[in-house]
């Protein structure tokens, strides 16, 4: 079998595996945006990903069956399979033992992270394809990298890849330094190096010309038009990712630097590597490092330079330069950026397997046993990559559309999964052309806030949003909805719950006539479909970040109808689904405090106490929750627990007049006059104008002396 036939066979095997596990529709994250951009030739988020949009459109046009989501997901499967074909061809070009090459292929190809990203509409699978192609070019010309043909090929590969994802640039130092080290016996002359640099830059620039797509397409105002890059200033703004920060990996910015920061990033990377490779992969990796460093037989002809430099540049160095925050949200988003370093890890695993297989019969037996154990992470973590039944994002988007009456205006207050699932349904499947969506950042959907909105200060943006949205609520004649957890997002208007959304109503709104069995009740919720898989939520942060929306919003609806026990049950479920999600616990705490307040108004102290108890459990640092819990315990004559709750709140907020006053009253009711006097005096010292605390302190003092009954 020829090397080309072998590579094609490998690609075919991984294509079949990918087709079996591929997502059937839109996924969480950026998937919906990329599908919509392909279907409409739009401009997605910075830096615009022009090559991906063009290729996805081409594949979707060539295979005109099924939905656009299915077709664009198919592109990722094709790219992932192609990357494995290139990787196999590179290993064979390096003259590694076939058994070792197979081990490296299994370690890399069955990595749960690589499988996951190659089974949904995302740019990382295409990035992986270009990275593998660059490694293959290097393996083909390993001692002659600085000749014209390899330089031109690498330049075009890197340029086209850069028109898909900027992170491919981290491969360049690894390729050039490795090429130089391989040429030490016959080093290129200065003239040859200058010619090589010119060729590399010229063909890289040729590939980067794909970015001309952005201004050309933006001039036609496509449905998605991030940054509207029609002139040089706005083009550079998008190209350099100014909305995120050119050197920031996420919108969260960077974490603390210094030596401790570097250690934390290195630990993050090593932890990720361990979970991806598993015991067998880690063993092969260590054997590969040992064999390459000691120049043992079977290590192949590429050596250690390229894989080690590739790992360092696209793994730890990449993380250390960006220094992303160490929170769960950022960690979940960063996993996909580590695909290129897996190429180097897979290569060293292949070197280790090659050396092992070259050790005679016992080595072949050991290699066979290692091969049997290598797929273990893939098997044990199948829920993290297999997506054939994953319809949760599609359901969420459709549920939002079910919520909206005809001709609705929808203002979206953050949330990529809301933006992009709706973008797919509206533009990819062409559903609900009657509704008009707007993101309050003015980036994803057509902005109603004016062309200067992005240049305003934060305060100016807030004021502009309120002006535009209030005008729409008063004068558009259309139902106005918000996707938000903040009921006070539009001052002067009530935002009653409406299923997963909030509808503008109350003061300033005319004609809000909800049906008798309102959408805050079961009629709308029963129409929702939610095929969320619990195993997916455990495996992926983005799943956990969205799924709790259902119980939080329905819990609020239950509370509005006075069903406090059911509401609290749903809030506890939300906390269990997303305990590490940034928005979940603050929202659960706020909702629980609201329920406690409503129940307290009805003097229903048992559910009120349960509500405030939940608030303290999810946000134990919130002093007000402890104070309110103390009140409900006091009302139920559980004085010891009430005292503990008050004291916990005082420790968190020593300047709370009400807490000191309540403690004074608690001790007063138990006849503990000295303690009552002390706390009333402390309350009076905080607010001297409150004479009631001073009077009670004096009466408690007299009672403590036995002078008079209070």
PDB file of N, CA and C in Angstrom, residues 230-291:
ATOM      1  N   UNK A 230     -15.829  47.676   6.736  1.00  0.00           N
ATOM      2  CA  UNK A 230     -15.855  48.166   5.357  1.00  0.00           C
ATOM      3  C   UNK A 230     -14.723  49.136   5.046  1.00  0.00           C
ATOM      4  N   UNK A 231     -14.045  49.673   6.063  1.00  0.00           N
ATOM      5  CA  UNK A 231     -12.913  50.561   5.815  1.00  0.00           C
ATOM      6  C   UNK A 231     -11.711  50.039   6.596  1.00  0.00           C
ATOM      7  N   UNK A 232     -10.560  50.664   6.383  1.00  0.00           N
ATOM      8  CA  UNK A 232      -9.322  50.151   6.962  1.00  0.00           C
ATOM      9  C   UNK A 232      -9.371  50.130   8.486  1.00  0.00           C
ATOM     10  N   UNK A 233      -9.887  51.191   9.081  1.00  0.00           N
ATOM     11  CA  UNK A 233      -9.911  51.258  10.545  1.00  0.00           C
ATOM     12  C   UNK A 233     -10.756  50.142  11.137  1.00  0.00           C
ATOM     13  N   UNK A 234     -11.956  49.949  10.602  1.00  0.00           N
ATOM     14  CA  UNK A 234     -12.828  48.912  11.147  1.00  0.00           C
ATOM     15  C   UNK A 234     -12.335  47.513  10.766  1.00  0.00           C
ATOM     16  N   UNK A 235     -11.703  47.404   9.586  1.00  0.00           N
ATOM     17  CA  UNK A 235     -11.127  46.116   9.189  1.00  0.00           C
ATOM     18  C   UNK A 235     -10.033  45.698  10.172  1.00  0.00           C
ATOM     19  N   UNK A 236      -9.139  46.621  10.502  1.00  0.00           N
ATOM     20  CA  UNK A 236      -8.071  46.311  11.455  1.00  0.00           C
ATOM     21  C   UNK A 236      -8.638  46.046  12.847  1.00  0.00           C
ATOM     22  N   UNK A 237      -9.711  46.741  13.185  1.00  0.00           N
ATOM     23  CA  UNK A 237     -10.353  46.524  14.486  1.00  0.00           C
ATOM     24  C   UNK A 237     -10.827  45.077  14.605  1.00  0.00           C
ATOM     25  N   UNK A 238     -11.419  44.560  13.526  1.00  0.00           N
ATOM     26  CA  UNK A 238     -11.890  43.173  13.531  1.00  0.00           C
ATOM     27  C   UNK A 238     -10.712  42.211  13.429  1.00  0.00           C
ATOM     28  N   UNK A 239      -9.798  42.477  12.501  1.00  0.00           N
ATOM     29  CA  UNK A 239      -8.665  41.578  12.278  1.00  0.00           C
ATOM     30  C   UNK A 239      -7.836  41.396  13.543  1.00  0.00           C
ATOM     31  N   UNK A 240      -7.629  42.464  14.285  1.00  0.00           N
ATOM     32  CA  UNK A 240      -6.793  42.422  15.486  1.00  0.00           C
ATOM     33  C   UNK A 240      -7.587  42.123  16.754  1.00  0.00           C
ATOM     34  N   UNK A 241      -8.859  41.824  16.601  1.00  0.00           N
ATOM     35  CA  UNK A 241      -9.704  41.396  17.725  1.00  0.00           C
ATOM     36  C   UNK A 241      -9.737  42.438  18.833  1.00  0.00           C
ATOM     37  N   UNK A 242      -9.921  43.697  18.464  1.00  0.00           N
ATOM     38  CA  UNK A 242      -9.868  44.773  19.451  1.00  0.00           C
ATOM     39  C   UNK A 242     -11.002  44.682  20.470  1.00  0.00           C
ATOM     40  N   UNK A 243     -12.133  44.074  20.083  1.00  0.00           N
ATOM     41  CA  UNK A 243     -13.236  43.959  21.036  1.00  0.00           C
ATOM     42  C   UNK A 243     -12.895  43.015  22.182  1.00  0.00           C
ATOM     43  N   UNK A 244     -11.952  42.100  21.944  1.00  0.00           N
ATOM     44  CA  UNK A 244     -11.524  41.177  22.992  1.00  0.00           C
ATOM     45  C   UNK A 244     -10.224  41.631  23.649  1.00  0.00           C
ATOM     46  N   UNK A 245      -9.369  42.310  22.855  1.00  0.00           N
ATOM     47  CA  UNK A 245      -7.985  42.545  23.251  1.00  0.00           C
ATOM     48  C   UNK A 245      -7.122  41.637  22.407  1.00  0.00           C
ATOM     49  N   UNK A 246      -6.246  42.215  21.594  1.00  0.00           N
ATOM     50  CA  UNK A 246      -5.521  41.436  20.592  1.00  0.00           C
ATOM     51  C   UNK A 246      -4.770  40.254  21.184  1.00  0.00           C
ATOM     52  N   UNK A 247      -4.249  40.398  22.388  1.00  0.00           N
ATOM     53  CA  UNK A 247      -3.457  39.331  22.985  1.00  0.00           C
ATOM     54  C   UNK A 247      -4.182  38.654  24.142  1.00  0.00           C
ATOM     55  N   UNK A 248      -5.484  38.876  24.234  1.00  0.00           N
ATOM     56  CA  UNK A 248      -6.293  38.188  25.236  1.00  0.00           C
ATOM     57  C   UNK A 248      -7.011  37.032  24.559  1.00  0.00           C
ATOM     58  N   UNK A 249      -7.006  35.884  25.214  1.00  0.00           N
ATOM     59  CA  UNK A 249      -7.623  34.709  24.614  1.00  0.00           C
ATOM     60  C   UNK A 249      -9.131  34.710  24.771  1.00  0.00           C
ATOM     61  N   UNK A 250      -9.635  35.419  25.785  1.00  0.00           N
ATOM     62  CA  UNK A 250     -11.071  35.501  26.012  1.00  0.00           C
ATOM     63  C   UNK A 250     -11.415  36.924  26.411  1.00  0.00           C
ATOM     64  N   UNK A 251     -12.705  37.210  26.470  1.00  0.00           N
ATOM     65  CA  UNK A 251     -13.144  38.552  26.860  1.00  0.00           C
ATOM     66  C   UNK A 251     -12.864  38.834  28.324  1.00  0.00           C
ATOM     67  N   UNK A 252     -12.464  37.814  29.091  1.00  0.00           N
ATOM     68  CA  UNK A 252     -12.217  38.018  30.517  1.00  0.00           C
ATOM     69  C   UNK A 252     -10.867  38.662  30.787  1.00  0.00           C
ATOM     70  N   UNK A 253     -10.039  38.836  29.731  1.00  0.00           N
ATOM     71  CA  UNK A 253      -8.742  39.459  29.931  1.00  0.00           C
ATOM     72  C   UNK A 253      -7.726  38.461  30.446  1.00  0.00           C
ATOM     73  N   UNK A 254      -6.785  38.926  31.280  1.00  0.00           N
ATOM     74  CA  UNK A 254      -5.685  38.100  31.743  1.00  0.00           C
ATOM     75  C   UNK A 254      -5.720  37.968  33.258  1.00  0.00           C
ATOM     76  N   UNK A 255      -5.097  36.898  33.747  1.00  0.00           N
ATOM     77  CA  UNK A 255      -4.968  36.706  35.187  1.00  0.00           C
ATOM     78  C   UNK A 255      -3.666  37.338  35.662  1.00  0.00           C
ATOM     79  N   UNK A 256      -3.412  37.192  36.945  1.00  0.00           N
ATOM     80  CA  UNK A 256      -2.192  37.760  37.514  1.00  0.00           C
ATOM     81  C   UNK A 256      -0.967  37.088  36.907  1.00  0.00           C
ATOM     82  N   UNK A 257       0.074  37.878  36.665  1.00  0.00           N
ATOM     83  CA  UNK A 257       1.293  37.350  36.080  1.00  0.00           C
ATOM     84  C   UNK A 257       2.276  36.917  37.154  1.00  0.00           C
ATOM     85  N   UNK A 258       3.580  37.062  36.836  1.00  0.00           N
ATOM     86  CA  UNK A 258       4.603  36.673  37.782  1.00  0.00           C
ATOM     87  C   UNK A 258       4.853  35.181  37.776  1.00  0.00           C
ATOM     88  N   UNK A 259       5.774  34.775  38.648  1.00  0.00           N
ATOM     89  CA  UNK A 259       6.160  33.372  38.705  1.00  0.00           C
ATOM     90  C   UNK A 259       4.992  32.477  39.098  1.00  0.00           C
ATOM     91  N   UNK A 260       4.183  32.917  40.048  1.00  0.00           N
ATOM     92  CA  UNK A 260       3.041  32.100  40.462  1.00  0.00           C
ATOM     93  C   UNK A 260       2.046  31.929  39.321  1.00  0.00           C
ATOM     94  N   UNK A 261       1.862  33.003  38.515  1.00  0.00           N
ATOM     95  CA  UNK A 261       0.971  32.901  37.369  1.00  0.00           C
ATOM     96  C   UNK A 261       1.483  31.913  36.337  1.00  0.00           C
ATOM     97  N   UNK A 262       2.798  31.920  36.091  1.00  0.00           N
ATOM     98  CA  UNK A 262       3.383  30.972  35.140  1.00  0.00           C
ATOM     99  C   UNK A 262       3.218  29.541  35.634  1.00  0.00           C
ATOM    100  N   UNK A 263       3.419  29.342  36.914  1.00  0.00           N
ATOM    101  CA  UNK A 263       3.245  28.005  37.480  1.00  0.00           C
ATOM    102  C   UNK A 263       1.801  27.535  37.335  1.00  0.00           C
ATOM    103  N   UNK A 264       0.869  28.443  37.569  1.00  0.00           N
ATOM    104  CA  UNK A 264      -0.548  28.080  37.475  1.00  0.00           C
ATOM    105  C   UNK A 264      -0.916  27.699  36.047  1.00  0.00           C
ATOM    106  N   UNK A 265      -0.404  28.449  35.060  1.00  0.00           N
ATOM    107  CA  UNK A 265      -0.706  28.127  33.666  1.00  0.00           C
ATOM    108  C   UNK A 265      -0.080  26.792  33.272  1.00  0.00           C
ATOM    109  N   UNK A 266       1.146  26.534  33.741  1.00  0.00           N
ATOM    110  CA  UNK A 266       1.792  25.256  33.440  1.00  0.00           C
ATOM    111  C   UNK A 266       1.019  24.101  34.064  1.00  0.00           C
ATOM    112  N   UNK A 267       0.567  24.289  35.297  1.00  0.00           N
ATOM    113  CA  UNK A 267      -0.217  23.240  35.960  1.00  0.00           C
ATOM    114  C   UNK A 267      -1.531  22.999  35.226  1.00  0.00           C
ATOM    115  N   UNK A 268      -2.160  24.071  34.762  1.00  0.00           N
ATOM    116  CA  UNK A 268      -3.404  23.930  33.988  1.00  0.00           C
ATOM    117  C   UNK A 268      -3.151  23.086  32.740  1.00  0.00           C
ATOM    118  N   UNK A 269      -2.054  23.368  32.043  1.00  0.00           N
ATOM    119  CA  UNK A 269      -1.755  22.635  30.813  1.00  0.00           C
ATOM    120  C   UNK A 269      -1.477  21.165  31.110  1.00  0.00           C
ATOM    121  N   UNK A 270      -0.651  20.883  32.112  1.00  0.00           N
ATOM    122  CA  UNK A 270      -0.301  19.503  32.430  1.00  0.00           C
ATOM    123  C   UNK A 270      -1.531  18.710  32.852  1.00  0.00           C
ATOM    124  N   UNK A 271      -2.434  19.334  33.584  1.00  0.00           N
ATOM    125  CA  UNK A 271      -3.665  18.661  33.986  1.00  0.00           C
ATOM    126  C   UNK A 271      -4.499  18.284  32.770  1.00  0.00           C
ATOM    127  N   UNK A 272      -4.583  19.207  31.815  1.00  0.00           N
ATOM    128  CA  UNK A 272      -5.351  18.936  30.601  1.00  0.00           C
ATOM    129  C   UNK A 272      -4.721  17.807  29.797  1.00  0.00           C
ATOM    130  N   UNK A 273      -3.391  17.819  29.689  1.00  0.00           N
ATOM    131  CA  UNK A 273      -2.690  16.779  28.936  1.00  0.00           C
ATOM    132  C   UNK A 273      -2.938  15.410  29.558  1.00  0.00           C
ATOM    133  N   UNK A 274      -2.857  15.342  30.874  1.00  0.00           N
ATOM    134  CA  UNK A 274      -3.062  14.063  31.537  1.00  0.00           C
ATOM    135  C   UNK A 274      -4.430  13.478  31.278  1.00  0.00           C
ATOM    136  N   UNK A 275      -5.456  14.323  31.282  1.00  0.00           N
ATOM    137  CA  UNK A 275      -6.811  13.823  31.059  1.00  0.00           C
ATOM    138  C   UNK A 275      -7.027  13.402  29.612  1.00  0.00           C
ATOM    139  N   UNK A 276      -6.307  14.020  28.682  1.00  0.00           N
ATOM    140  CA  UNK A 276      -6.485  13.682  27.271  1.00  0.00           C
ATOM    141  C   UNK A 276      -5.745  12.409  26.876  1.00  0.00           C
ATOM    142  N   UNK A 277      -4.533  12.215  27.388  1.00  0.00           N
ATOM    143  CA  UNK A 277      -3.711  11.093  26.950  1.00  0.00           C
ATOM    144  C   UNK A 277      -3.996   9.811  27.716  1.00  0.00           C
ATOM    145  N   UNK A 278      -4.354   9.929  28.979  1.00  0.00           N
ATOM    146  CA  UNK A 278      -4.563   8.738  29.770  1.00  0.00           C
ATOM    147  C   UNK A 278      -3.249   8.067  30.133  1.00  0.00           C
ATOM    148  N   UNK A 279      -3.300   6.994  30.936  1.00  0.00           N
ATOM    149  CA  UNK A 279      -2.063   6.332  31.380  1.00  0.00           C
ATOM    150  C   UNK A 279      -1.208   5.816  30.229  1.00  0.00           C
ATOM    151  N   UNK A 280      -1.828   5.149  29.250  1.00  0.00           N
ATOM    152  CA  UNK A 280      -1.048   4.594  28.141  1.00  0.00           C
ATOM    153  C   UNK A 280      -0.400   5.699  27.321  1.00  0.00           C
ATOM    154  N   UNK A 281      -1.139   6.756  27.043  1.00  0.00           N
ATOM    155  CA  UNK A 281      -0.579   7.861  26.272  1.00  0.00           C
ATOM    156  C   UNK A 281       0.557   8.545  26.999  1.00  0.00           C
ATOM    157  N   UNK A 282       0.408   8.738  28.316  1.00  0.00           N
ATOM    158  CA  UNK A 282       1.482   9.365  29.095  1.00  0.00           C
ATOM    159  C   UNK A 282       2.726   8.483  29.117  1.00  0.00           C
ATOM    160  N   UNK A 283       2.541   7.170  29.227  1.00  0.00           N
ATOM    161  CA  UNK A 283       3.680   6.254  29.197  1.00  0.00           C
ATOM    162  C   UNK A 283       4.414   6.351  27.863  1.00  0.00           C
ATOM    163  N   UNK A 284       3.667   6.338  26.770  1.00  0.00           N
ATOM    164  CA  UNK A 284       4.289   6.457  25.450  1.00  0.00           C
ATOM    165  C   UNK A 284       4.991   7.802  25.291  1.00  0.00           C
ATOM    166  N   UNK A 285       4.390   8.857  25.825  1.00  0.00           N
ATOM    167  CA  UNK A 285       5.004  10.181  25.750  1.00  0.00           C
ATOM    168  C   UNK A 285       6.359  10.189  26.454  1.00  0.00           C
ATOM    169  N   UNK A 286       6.427   9.624  27.652  1.00  0.00           N
ATOM    170  CA  UNK A 286       7.689   9.586  28.394  1.00  0.00           C
ATOM    171  C   UNK A 286       8.720   8.714  27.679  1.00  0.00           C
ATOM    172  N   UNK A 287       8.278   7.579  27.128  1.00  0.00           N
ATOM    173  CA  UNK A 287       9.194   6.738  26.362  1.00  0.00           C
ATOM    174  C   UNK A 287       9.710   7.474  25.132  1.00  0.00           C
ATOM    175  N   UNK A 288       8.828   8.245  24.492  1.00  0.00           N
ATOM    176  CA  UNK A 288       9.242   9.006  23.319  1.00  0.00           C
ATOM    177  C   UNK A 288      10.275  10.059  23.660  1.00  0.00           C
ATOM    178  N   UNK A 289      10.068  10.771  24.759  1.00  0.00           N
ATOM    179  CA  UNK A 289      11.053  11.769  25.191  1.00  0.00           C
ATOM    180  C   UNK A 289      12.389  11.106  25.499  1.00  0.00           C
ATOM    181  N   UNK A 290      12.337   9.958  26.167  1.00  0.00           N
ATOM    182  CA  UNK A 290      13.561   9.237  26.512  1.00  0.00           C
ATOM    183  C   UNK A 290      14.290   8.767  25.256  1.00  0.00           C
ATOM    184  N   UNK A 291      13.550   8.157  24.329  1.00  0.00           N
ATOM    185  CA  UNK A 291      14.177   7.633  23.115  1.00  0.00           C
ATOM    186  C   UNK A 291      14.743   8.742  22.250  1.00  0.00           C
TER     187      UNK A 291
END
